[in-house]
PDB file of C-alpha atoms in Angstrom:
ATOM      1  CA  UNK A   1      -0.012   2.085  -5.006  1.00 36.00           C
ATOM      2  CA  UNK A   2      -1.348   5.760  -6.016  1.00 35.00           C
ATOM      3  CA  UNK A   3       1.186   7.879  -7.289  1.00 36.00           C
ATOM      4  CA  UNK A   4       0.534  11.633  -7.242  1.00 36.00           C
ATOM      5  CA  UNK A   5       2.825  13.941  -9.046  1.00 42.00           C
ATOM      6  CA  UNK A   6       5.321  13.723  -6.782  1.00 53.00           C
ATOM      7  CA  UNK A   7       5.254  10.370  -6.101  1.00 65.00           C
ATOM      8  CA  UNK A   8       8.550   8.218  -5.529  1.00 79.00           C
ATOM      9  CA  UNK A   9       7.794   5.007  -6.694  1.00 79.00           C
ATOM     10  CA  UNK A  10       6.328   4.715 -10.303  1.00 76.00           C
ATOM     11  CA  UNK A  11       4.492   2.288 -11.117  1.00 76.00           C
ATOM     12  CA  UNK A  12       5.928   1.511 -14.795  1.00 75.00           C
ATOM     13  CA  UNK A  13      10.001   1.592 -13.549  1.00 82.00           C
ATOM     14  CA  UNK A  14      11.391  -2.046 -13.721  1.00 84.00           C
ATOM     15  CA  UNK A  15      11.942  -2.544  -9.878  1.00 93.00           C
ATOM     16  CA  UNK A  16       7.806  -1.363  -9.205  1.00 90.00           C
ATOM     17  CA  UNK A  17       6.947  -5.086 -10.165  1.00 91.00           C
ATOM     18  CA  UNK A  18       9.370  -6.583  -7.915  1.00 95.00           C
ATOM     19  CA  UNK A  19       7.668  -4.183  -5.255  1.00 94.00           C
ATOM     20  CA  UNK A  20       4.299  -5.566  -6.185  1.00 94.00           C
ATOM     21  CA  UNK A  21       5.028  -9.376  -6.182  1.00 95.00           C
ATOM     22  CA  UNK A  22       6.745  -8.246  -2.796  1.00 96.00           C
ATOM     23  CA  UNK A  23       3.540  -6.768  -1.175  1.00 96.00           C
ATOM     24  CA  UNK A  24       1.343  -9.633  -2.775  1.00 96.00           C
ATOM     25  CA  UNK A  25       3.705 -12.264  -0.826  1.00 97.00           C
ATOM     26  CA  UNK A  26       3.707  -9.975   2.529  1.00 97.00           C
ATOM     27  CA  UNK A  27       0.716  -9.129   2.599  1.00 98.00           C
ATOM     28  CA  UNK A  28      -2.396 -10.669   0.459  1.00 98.00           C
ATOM     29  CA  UNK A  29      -2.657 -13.357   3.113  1.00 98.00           C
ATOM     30  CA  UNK A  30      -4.128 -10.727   5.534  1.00 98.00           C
ATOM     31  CA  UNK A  31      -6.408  -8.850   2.942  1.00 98.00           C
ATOM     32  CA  UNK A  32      -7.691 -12.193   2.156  1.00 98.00           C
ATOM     33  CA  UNK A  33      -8.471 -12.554   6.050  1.00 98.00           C
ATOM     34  CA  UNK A  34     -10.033  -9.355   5.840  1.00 98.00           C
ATOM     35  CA  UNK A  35     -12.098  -9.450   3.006  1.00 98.00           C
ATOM     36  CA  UNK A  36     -13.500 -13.440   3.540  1.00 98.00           C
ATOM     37  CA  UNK A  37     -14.724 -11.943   6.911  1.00 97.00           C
ATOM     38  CA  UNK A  38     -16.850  -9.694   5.452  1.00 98.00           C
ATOM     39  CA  UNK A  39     -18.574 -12.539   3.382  1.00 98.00           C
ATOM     40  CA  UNK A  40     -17.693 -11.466   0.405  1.00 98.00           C
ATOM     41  CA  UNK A  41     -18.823 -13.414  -2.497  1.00 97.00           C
ATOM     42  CA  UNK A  42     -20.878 -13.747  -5.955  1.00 98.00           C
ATOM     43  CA  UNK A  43     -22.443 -10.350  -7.187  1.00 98.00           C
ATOM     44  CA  UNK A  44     -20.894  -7.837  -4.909  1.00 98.00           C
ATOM     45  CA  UNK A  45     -19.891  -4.810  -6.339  1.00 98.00           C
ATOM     46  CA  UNK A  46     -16.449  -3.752  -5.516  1.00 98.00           C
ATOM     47  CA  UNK A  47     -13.846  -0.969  -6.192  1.00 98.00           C
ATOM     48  CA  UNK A  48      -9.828  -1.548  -5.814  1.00 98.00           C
ATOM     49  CA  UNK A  49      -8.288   2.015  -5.406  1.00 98.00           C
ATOM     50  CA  UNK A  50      -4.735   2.587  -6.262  1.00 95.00           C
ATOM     51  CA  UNK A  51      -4.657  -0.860  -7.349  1.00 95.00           C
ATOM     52  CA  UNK A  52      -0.777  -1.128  -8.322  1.00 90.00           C
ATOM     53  CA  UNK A  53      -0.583  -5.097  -8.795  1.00 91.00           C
ATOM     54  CA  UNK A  54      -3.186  -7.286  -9.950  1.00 94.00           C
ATOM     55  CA  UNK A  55      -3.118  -9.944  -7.294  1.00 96.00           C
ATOM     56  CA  UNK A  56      -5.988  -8.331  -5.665  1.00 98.00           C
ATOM     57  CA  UNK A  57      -7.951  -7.733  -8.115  1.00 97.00           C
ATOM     58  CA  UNK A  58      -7.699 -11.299  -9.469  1.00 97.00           C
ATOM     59  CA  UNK A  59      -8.777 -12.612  -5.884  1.00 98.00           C
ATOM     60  CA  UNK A  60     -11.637 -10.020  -5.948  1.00 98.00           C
ATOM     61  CA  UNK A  61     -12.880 -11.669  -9.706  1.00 98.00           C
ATOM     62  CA  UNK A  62     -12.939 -14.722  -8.409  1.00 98.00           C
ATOM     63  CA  UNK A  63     -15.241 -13.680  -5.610  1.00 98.00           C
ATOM     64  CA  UNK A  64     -17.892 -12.072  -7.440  1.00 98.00           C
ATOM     65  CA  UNK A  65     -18.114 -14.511  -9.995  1.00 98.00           C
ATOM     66  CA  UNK A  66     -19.628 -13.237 -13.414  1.00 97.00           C
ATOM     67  CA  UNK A  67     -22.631 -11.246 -12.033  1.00 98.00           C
ATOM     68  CA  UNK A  68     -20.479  -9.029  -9.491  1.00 98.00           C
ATOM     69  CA  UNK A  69     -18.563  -6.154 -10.163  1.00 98.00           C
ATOM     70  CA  UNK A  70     -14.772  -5.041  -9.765  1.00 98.00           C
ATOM     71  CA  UNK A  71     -13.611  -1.128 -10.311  1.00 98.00           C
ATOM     72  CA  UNK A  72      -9.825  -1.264 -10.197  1.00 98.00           C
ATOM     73  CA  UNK A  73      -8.270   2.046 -10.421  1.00 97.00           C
ATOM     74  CA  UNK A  74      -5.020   3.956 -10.360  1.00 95.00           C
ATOM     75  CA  UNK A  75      -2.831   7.160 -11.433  1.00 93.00           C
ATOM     76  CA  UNK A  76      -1.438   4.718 -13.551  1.00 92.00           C
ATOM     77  CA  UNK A  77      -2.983   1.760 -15.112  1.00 94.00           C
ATOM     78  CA  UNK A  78       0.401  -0.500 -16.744  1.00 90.00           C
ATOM     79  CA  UNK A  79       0.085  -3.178 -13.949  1.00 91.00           C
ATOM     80  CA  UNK A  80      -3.633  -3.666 -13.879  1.00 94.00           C
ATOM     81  CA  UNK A  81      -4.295  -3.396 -17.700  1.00 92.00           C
ATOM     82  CA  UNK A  82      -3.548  -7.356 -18.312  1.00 91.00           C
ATOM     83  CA  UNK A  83      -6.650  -8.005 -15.784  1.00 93.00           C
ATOM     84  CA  UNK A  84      -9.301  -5.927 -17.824  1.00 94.00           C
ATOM     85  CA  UNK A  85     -11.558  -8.616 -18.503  1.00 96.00           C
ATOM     86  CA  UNK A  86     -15.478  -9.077 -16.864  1.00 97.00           C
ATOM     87  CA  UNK A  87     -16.164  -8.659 -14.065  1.00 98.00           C
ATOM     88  CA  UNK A  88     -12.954  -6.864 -13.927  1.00 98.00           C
ATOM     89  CA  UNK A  89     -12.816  -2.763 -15.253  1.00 97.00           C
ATOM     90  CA  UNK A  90      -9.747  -0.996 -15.186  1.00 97.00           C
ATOM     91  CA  UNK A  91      -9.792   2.879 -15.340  1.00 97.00           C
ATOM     92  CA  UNK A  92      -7.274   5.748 -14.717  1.00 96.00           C
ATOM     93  CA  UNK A  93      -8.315   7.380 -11.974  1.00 96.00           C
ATOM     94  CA  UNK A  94      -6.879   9.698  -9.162  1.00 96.00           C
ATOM     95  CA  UNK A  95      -9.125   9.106  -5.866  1.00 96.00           C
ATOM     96  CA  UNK A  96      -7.616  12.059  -3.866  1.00 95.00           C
ATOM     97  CA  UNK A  97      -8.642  14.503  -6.946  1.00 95.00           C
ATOM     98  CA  UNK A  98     -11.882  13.054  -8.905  1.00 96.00           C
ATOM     99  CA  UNK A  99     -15.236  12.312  -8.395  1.00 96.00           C
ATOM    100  CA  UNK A 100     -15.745   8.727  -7.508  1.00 97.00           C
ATOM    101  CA  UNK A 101     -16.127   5.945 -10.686  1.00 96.00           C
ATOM    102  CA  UNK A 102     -19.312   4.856  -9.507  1.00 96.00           C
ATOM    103  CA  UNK A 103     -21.931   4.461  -6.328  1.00 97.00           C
ATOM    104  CA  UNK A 104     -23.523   1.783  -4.616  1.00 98.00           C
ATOM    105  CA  UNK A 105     -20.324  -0.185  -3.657  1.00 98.00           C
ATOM    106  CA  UNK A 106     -20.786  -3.538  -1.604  1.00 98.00           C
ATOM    107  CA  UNK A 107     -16.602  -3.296  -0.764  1.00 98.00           C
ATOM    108  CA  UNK A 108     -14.128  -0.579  -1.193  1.00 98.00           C
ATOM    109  CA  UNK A 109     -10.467  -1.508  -0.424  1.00 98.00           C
ATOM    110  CA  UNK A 110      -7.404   0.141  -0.778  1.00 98.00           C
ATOM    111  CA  UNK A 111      -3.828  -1.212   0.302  1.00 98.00           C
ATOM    112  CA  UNK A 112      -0.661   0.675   0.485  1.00 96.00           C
ATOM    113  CA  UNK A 113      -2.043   4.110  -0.966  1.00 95.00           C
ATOM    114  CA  UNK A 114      -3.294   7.120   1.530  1.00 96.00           C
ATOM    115  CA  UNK A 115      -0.460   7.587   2.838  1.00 93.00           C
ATOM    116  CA  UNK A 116       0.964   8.991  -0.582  1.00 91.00           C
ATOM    117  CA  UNK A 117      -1.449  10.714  -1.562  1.00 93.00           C
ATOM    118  CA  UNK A 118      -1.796  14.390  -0.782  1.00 90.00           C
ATOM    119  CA  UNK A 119      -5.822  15.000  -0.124  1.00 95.00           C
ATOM    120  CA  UNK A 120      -6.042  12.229   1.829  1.00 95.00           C
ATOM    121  CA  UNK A 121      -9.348  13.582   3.458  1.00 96.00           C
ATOM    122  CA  UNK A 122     -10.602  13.697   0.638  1.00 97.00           C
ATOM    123  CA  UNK A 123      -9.818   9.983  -1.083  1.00 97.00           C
ATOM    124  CA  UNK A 124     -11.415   8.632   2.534  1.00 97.00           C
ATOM    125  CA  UNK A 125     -15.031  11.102   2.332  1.00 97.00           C
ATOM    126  CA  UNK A 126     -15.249   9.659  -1.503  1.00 97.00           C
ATOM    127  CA  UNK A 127     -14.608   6.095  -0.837  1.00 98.00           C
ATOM    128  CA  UNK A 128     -16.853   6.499   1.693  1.00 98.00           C
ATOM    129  CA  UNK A 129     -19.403   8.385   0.141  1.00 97.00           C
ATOM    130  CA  UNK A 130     -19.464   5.502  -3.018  1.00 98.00           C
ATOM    131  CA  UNK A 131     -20.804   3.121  -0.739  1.00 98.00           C
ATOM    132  CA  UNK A 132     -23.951   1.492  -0.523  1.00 98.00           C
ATOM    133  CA  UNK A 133     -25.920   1.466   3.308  1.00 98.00           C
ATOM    134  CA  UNK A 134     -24.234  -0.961   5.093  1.00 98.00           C
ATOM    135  CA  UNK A 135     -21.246  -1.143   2.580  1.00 98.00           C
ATOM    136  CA  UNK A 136     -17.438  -2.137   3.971  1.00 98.00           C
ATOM    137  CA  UNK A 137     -14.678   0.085   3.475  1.00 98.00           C
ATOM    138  CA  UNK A 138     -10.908  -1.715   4.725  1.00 98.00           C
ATOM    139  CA  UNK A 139      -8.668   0.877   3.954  1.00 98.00           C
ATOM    140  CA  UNK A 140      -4.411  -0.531   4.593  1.00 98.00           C
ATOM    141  CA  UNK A 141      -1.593   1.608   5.398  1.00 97.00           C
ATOM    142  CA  UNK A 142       1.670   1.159   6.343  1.00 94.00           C
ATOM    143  CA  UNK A 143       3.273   3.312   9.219  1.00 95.00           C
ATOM    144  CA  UNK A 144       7.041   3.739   8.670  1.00 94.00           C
ATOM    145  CA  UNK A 145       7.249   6.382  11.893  1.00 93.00           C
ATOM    146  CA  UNK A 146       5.851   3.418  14.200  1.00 94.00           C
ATOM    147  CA  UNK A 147       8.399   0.711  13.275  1.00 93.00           C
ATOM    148  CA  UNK A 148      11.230   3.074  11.566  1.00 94.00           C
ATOM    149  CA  UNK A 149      13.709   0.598  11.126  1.00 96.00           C
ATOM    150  CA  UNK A 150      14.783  -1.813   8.385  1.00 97.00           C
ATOM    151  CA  UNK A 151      16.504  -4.239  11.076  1.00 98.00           C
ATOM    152  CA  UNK A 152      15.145  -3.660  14.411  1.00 96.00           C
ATOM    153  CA  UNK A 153      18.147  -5.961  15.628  1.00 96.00           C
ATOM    154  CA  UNK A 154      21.052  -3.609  14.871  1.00 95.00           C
ATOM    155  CA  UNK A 155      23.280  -5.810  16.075  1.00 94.00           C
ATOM    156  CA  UNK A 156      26.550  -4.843  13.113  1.00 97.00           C
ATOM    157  CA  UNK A 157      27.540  -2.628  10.703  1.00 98.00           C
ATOM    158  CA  UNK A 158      25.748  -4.259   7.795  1.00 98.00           C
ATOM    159  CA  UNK A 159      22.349  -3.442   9.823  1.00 98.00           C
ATOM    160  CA  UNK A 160      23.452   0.025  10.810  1.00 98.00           C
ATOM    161  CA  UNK A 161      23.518   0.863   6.865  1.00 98.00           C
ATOM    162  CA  UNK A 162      20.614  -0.973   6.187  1.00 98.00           C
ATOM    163  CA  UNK A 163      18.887   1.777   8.527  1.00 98.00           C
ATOM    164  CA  UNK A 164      20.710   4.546   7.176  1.00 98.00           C
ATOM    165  CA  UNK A 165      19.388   3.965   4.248  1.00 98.00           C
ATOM    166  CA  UNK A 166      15.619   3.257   5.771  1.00 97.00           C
ATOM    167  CA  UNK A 167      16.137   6.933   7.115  1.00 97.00           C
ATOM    168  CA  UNK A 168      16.878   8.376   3.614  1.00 97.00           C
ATOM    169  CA  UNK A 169      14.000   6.504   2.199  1.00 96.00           C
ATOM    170  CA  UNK A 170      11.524   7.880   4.715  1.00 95.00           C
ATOM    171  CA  UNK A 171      13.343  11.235   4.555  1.00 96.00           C
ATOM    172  CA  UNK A 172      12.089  10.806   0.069  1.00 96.00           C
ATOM    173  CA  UNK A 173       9.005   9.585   1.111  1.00 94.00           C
ATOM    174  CA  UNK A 174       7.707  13.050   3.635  1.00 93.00           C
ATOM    175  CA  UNK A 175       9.636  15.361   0.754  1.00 94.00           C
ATOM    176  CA  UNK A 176       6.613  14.206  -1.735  1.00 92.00           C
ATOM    177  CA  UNK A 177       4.340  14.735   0.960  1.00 91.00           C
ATOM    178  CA  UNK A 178       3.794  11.070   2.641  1.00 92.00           C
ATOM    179  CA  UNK A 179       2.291  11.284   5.785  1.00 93.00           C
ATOM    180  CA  UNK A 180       4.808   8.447   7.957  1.00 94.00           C
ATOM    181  CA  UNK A 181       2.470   7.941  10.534  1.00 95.00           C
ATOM    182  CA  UNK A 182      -0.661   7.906   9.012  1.00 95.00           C
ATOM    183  CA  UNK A 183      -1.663   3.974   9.346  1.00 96.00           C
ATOM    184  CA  UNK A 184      -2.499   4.584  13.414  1.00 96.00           C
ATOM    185  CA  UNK A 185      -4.564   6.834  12.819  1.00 97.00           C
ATOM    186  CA  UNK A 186      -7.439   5.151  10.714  1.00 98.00           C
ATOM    187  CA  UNK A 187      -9.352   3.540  13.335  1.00 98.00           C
ATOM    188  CA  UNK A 188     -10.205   7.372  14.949  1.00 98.00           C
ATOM    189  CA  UNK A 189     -10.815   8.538  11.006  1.00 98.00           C
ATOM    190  CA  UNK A 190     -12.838   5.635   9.843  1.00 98.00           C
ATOM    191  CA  UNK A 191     -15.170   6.524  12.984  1.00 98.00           C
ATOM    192  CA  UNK A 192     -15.110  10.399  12.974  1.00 98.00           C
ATOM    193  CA  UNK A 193     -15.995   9.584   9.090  1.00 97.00           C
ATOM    194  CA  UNK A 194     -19.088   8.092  10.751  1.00 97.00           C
ATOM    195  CA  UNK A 195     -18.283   3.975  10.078  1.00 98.00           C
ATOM    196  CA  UNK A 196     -19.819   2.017  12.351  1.00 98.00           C
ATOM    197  CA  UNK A 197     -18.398  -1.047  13.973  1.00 98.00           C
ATOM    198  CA  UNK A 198     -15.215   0.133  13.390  1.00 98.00           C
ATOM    199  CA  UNK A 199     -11.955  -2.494  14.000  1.00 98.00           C
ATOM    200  CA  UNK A 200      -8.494  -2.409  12.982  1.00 98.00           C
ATOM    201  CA  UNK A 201      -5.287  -4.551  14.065  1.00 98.00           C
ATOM    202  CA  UNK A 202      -1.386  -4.720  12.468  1.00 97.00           C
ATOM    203  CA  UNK A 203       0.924  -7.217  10.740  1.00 97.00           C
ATOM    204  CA  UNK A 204       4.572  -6.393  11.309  1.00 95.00           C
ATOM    205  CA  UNK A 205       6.636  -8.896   9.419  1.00 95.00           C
ATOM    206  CA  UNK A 206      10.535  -8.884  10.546  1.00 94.00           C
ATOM    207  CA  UNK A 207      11.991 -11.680   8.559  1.00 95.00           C
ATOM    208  CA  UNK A 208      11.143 -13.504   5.060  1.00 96.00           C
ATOM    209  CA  UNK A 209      12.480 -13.524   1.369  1.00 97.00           C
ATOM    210  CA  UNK A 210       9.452 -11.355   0.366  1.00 97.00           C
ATOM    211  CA  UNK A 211      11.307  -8.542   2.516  1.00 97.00           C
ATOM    212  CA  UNK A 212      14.409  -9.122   1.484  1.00 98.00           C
ATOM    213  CA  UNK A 213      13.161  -9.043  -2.378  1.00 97.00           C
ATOM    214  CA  UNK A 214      11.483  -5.834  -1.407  1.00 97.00           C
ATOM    215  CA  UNK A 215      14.121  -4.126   0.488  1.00 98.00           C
ATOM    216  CA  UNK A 216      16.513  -4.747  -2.927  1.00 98.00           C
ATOM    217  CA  UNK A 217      13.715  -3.905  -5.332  1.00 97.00           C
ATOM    218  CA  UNK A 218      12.815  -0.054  -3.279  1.00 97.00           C
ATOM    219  CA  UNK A 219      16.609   1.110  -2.725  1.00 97.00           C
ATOM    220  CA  UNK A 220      17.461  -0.235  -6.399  1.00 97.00           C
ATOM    221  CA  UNK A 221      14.516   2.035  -7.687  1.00 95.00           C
ATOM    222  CA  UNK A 222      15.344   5.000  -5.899  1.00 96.00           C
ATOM    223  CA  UNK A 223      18.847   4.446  -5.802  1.00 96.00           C
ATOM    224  CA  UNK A 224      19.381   7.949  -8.109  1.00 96.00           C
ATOM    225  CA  UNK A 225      17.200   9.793  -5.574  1.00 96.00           C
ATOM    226  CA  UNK A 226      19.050   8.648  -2.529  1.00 97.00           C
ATOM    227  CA  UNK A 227      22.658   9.678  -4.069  1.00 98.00           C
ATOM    228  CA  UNK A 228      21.349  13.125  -5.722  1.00 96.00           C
ATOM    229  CA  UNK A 229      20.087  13.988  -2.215  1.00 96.00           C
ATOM    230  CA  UNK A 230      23.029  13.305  -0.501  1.00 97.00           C
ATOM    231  CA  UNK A 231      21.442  10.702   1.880  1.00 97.00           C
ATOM    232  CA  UNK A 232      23.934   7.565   0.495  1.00 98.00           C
ATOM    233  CA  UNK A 233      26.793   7.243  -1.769  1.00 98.00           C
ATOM    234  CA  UNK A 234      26.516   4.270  -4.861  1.00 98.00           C
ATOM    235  CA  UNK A 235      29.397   2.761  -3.268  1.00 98.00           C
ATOM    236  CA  UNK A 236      27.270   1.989   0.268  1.00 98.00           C
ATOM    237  CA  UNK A 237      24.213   1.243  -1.960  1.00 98.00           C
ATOM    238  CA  UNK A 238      26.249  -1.444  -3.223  1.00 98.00           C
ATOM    239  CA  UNK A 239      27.349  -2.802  -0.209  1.00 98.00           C
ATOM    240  CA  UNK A 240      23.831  -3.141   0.962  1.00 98.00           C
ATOM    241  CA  UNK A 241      22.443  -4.663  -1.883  1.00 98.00           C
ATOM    242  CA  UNK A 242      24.961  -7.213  -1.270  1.00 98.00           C
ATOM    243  CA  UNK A 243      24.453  -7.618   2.549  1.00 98.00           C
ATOM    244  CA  UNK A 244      20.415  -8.022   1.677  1.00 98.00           C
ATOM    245  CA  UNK A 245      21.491 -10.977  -1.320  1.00 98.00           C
ATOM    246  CA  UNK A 246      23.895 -12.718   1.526  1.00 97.00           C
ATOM    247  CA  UNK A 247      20.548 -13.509   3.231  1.00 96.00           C
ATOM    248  CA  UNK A 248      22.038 -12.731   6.597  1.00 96.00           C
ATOM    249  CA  UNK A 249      20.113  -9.668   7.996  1.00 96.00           C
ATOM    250  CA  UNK A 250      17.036  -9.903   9.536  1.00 97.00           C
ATOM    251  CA  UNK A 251      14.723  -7.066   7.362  1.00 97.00           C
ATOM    252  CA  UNK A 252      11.610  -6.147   8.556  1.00 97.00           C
ATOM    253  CA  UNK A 253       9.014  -3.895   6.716  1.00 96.00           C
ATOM    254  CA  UNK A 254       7.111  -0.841   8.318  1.00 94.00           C
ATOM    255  CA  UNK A 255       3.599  -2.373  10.382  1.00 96.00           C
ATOM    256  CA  UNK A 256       0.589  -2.315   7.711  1.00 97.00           C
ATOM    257  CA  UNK A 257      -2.146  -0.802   9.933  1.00 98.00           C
ATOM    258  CA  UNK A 258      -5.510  -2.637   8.352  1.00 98.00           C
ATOM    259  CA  UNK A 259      -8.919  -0.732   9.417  1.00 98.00           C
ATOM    260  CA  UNK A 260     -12.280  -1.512   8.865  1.00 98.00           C
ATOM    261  CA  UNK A 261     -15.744  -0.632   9.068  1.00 98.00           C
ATOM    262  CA  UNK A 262     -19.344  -0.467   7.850  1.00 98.00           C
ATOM    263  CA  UNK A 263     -21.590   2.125   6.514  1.00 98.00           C
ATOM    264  CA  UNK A 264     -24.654   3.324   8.618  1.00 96.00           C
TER     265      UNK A 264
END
């Protein structure tokens, strides 16, 4: 993920690679659909914006094979750093305030990462703008205000503080500026941005131990936040740490909106 200076999550806290191993589980498996159907493979050039993780950006390596090219970039570069190795290039780089690290693009991709940063207009014009003529931009976002809850089936108390505490954490999130609802509309952006063949569809996963381990890994890391705003006490934080380690609720994430399209 991106992190501008108000951003929530940092990317070097412990709990940020729990998030990230999380997200690859969730949702890699779709990119991967994505990004095969675009025919990606050996000597495409490719840039990785607000990479976070590295699982991407691994599965982008292998693609290109030693005469292709992968840009991975972020705020903050302590996840990605290990993967700095040809074709691979890892640079600090804030895509909603600087000029783009390069031109001519065959793929830009980013996962998890407009909808925290502030100039989001911007970020989309320059990944746009860095691709080649008939270049594919697949930009992923989730969209908390479409699917707001944590357990859709709040069927008991343990699920009615799990989305308690889903509200407090989206209530974090628009106080640094997230935009909650942002995913739904990429399809309309990509096009008024002048994509062609634009195409989007939604995963919505409700039940697996990837969002359990993410659920425990996002309310430990902004456990501080949520008590100093008033939004949950430690003592409830507690108990729903423990409900989500019983393995008896049924935790959904938000939908991650995927959108697509080509370059005239």
């Amino acid at each position: 993920m991106m992190r501008t200076d108000g951003y929530l999550l940092d990317n070097r806290q412990t709990e940020a690679g729990e998030r990230f191993d999380a997200f690859a589980s969730l949702f890699d498996p779709t990119t991967f659909r994505h990004l095969e159907g675009f025919g990606i493979g050996p000597g495409w050039r490719c840039w990785e914006v607000g990479a976070g993780g590295a699982s991407v950006v691994s599965w982008l390596a292998k693609k290109v094979g030693p005469t292709g090219r992968v840009v991975a970039t972020d705020i903050d570069t302590s996840r990605i750093a290990p993967a700095a190795r040809p074709p691979v290039e890892v640079r600090v780089h804030d895509v909603g305030a600087e000029e783009p690290p390069g031109e001519g693009f065959d793929l830009v991709h980013a996962r998890l990462v407009l909808v925290h940063v502030l100039d989001r207009e911007r970020a989309l014009r320059s990944m746009i703008e860095s691709l080649r003529p008939g270049g594919r931009l697949l930009v992923e976002d989730a969209d908390p205000a479409l699917q707001p809850l944590t357990c859709p089936d709040e069927h008991g108390p343990a699920e009615q503080l799990a989305n308690r505490l889903r509200t407090g954490f989206r209530r974090l999130l628009a106080d640094r500026g997230a935009d909650l609802s942002y995913g739904r509309r990429l399809p309309r952006l990509l096009r008024e941005a002048g994509l062609c063949r634009v195409e989007a569809d939604a995963y919505f996963p409700l039940t697996s131990p990837a969002c359990a381990a993410l659920e425990s890994a996002t309310i430990r890391q902004v456990r501080t936040d949520l008590v100093t705003a008033g939004l949950a006490t430690d003592e409830e934080i507690d108990r729903h740490l423990a409900n989500v380690a019983s393995g008896a609720m049924d935790l959904a994430t938000a939908p991650m909106i995927s959108a697509w399209g080509r370059k005239a």
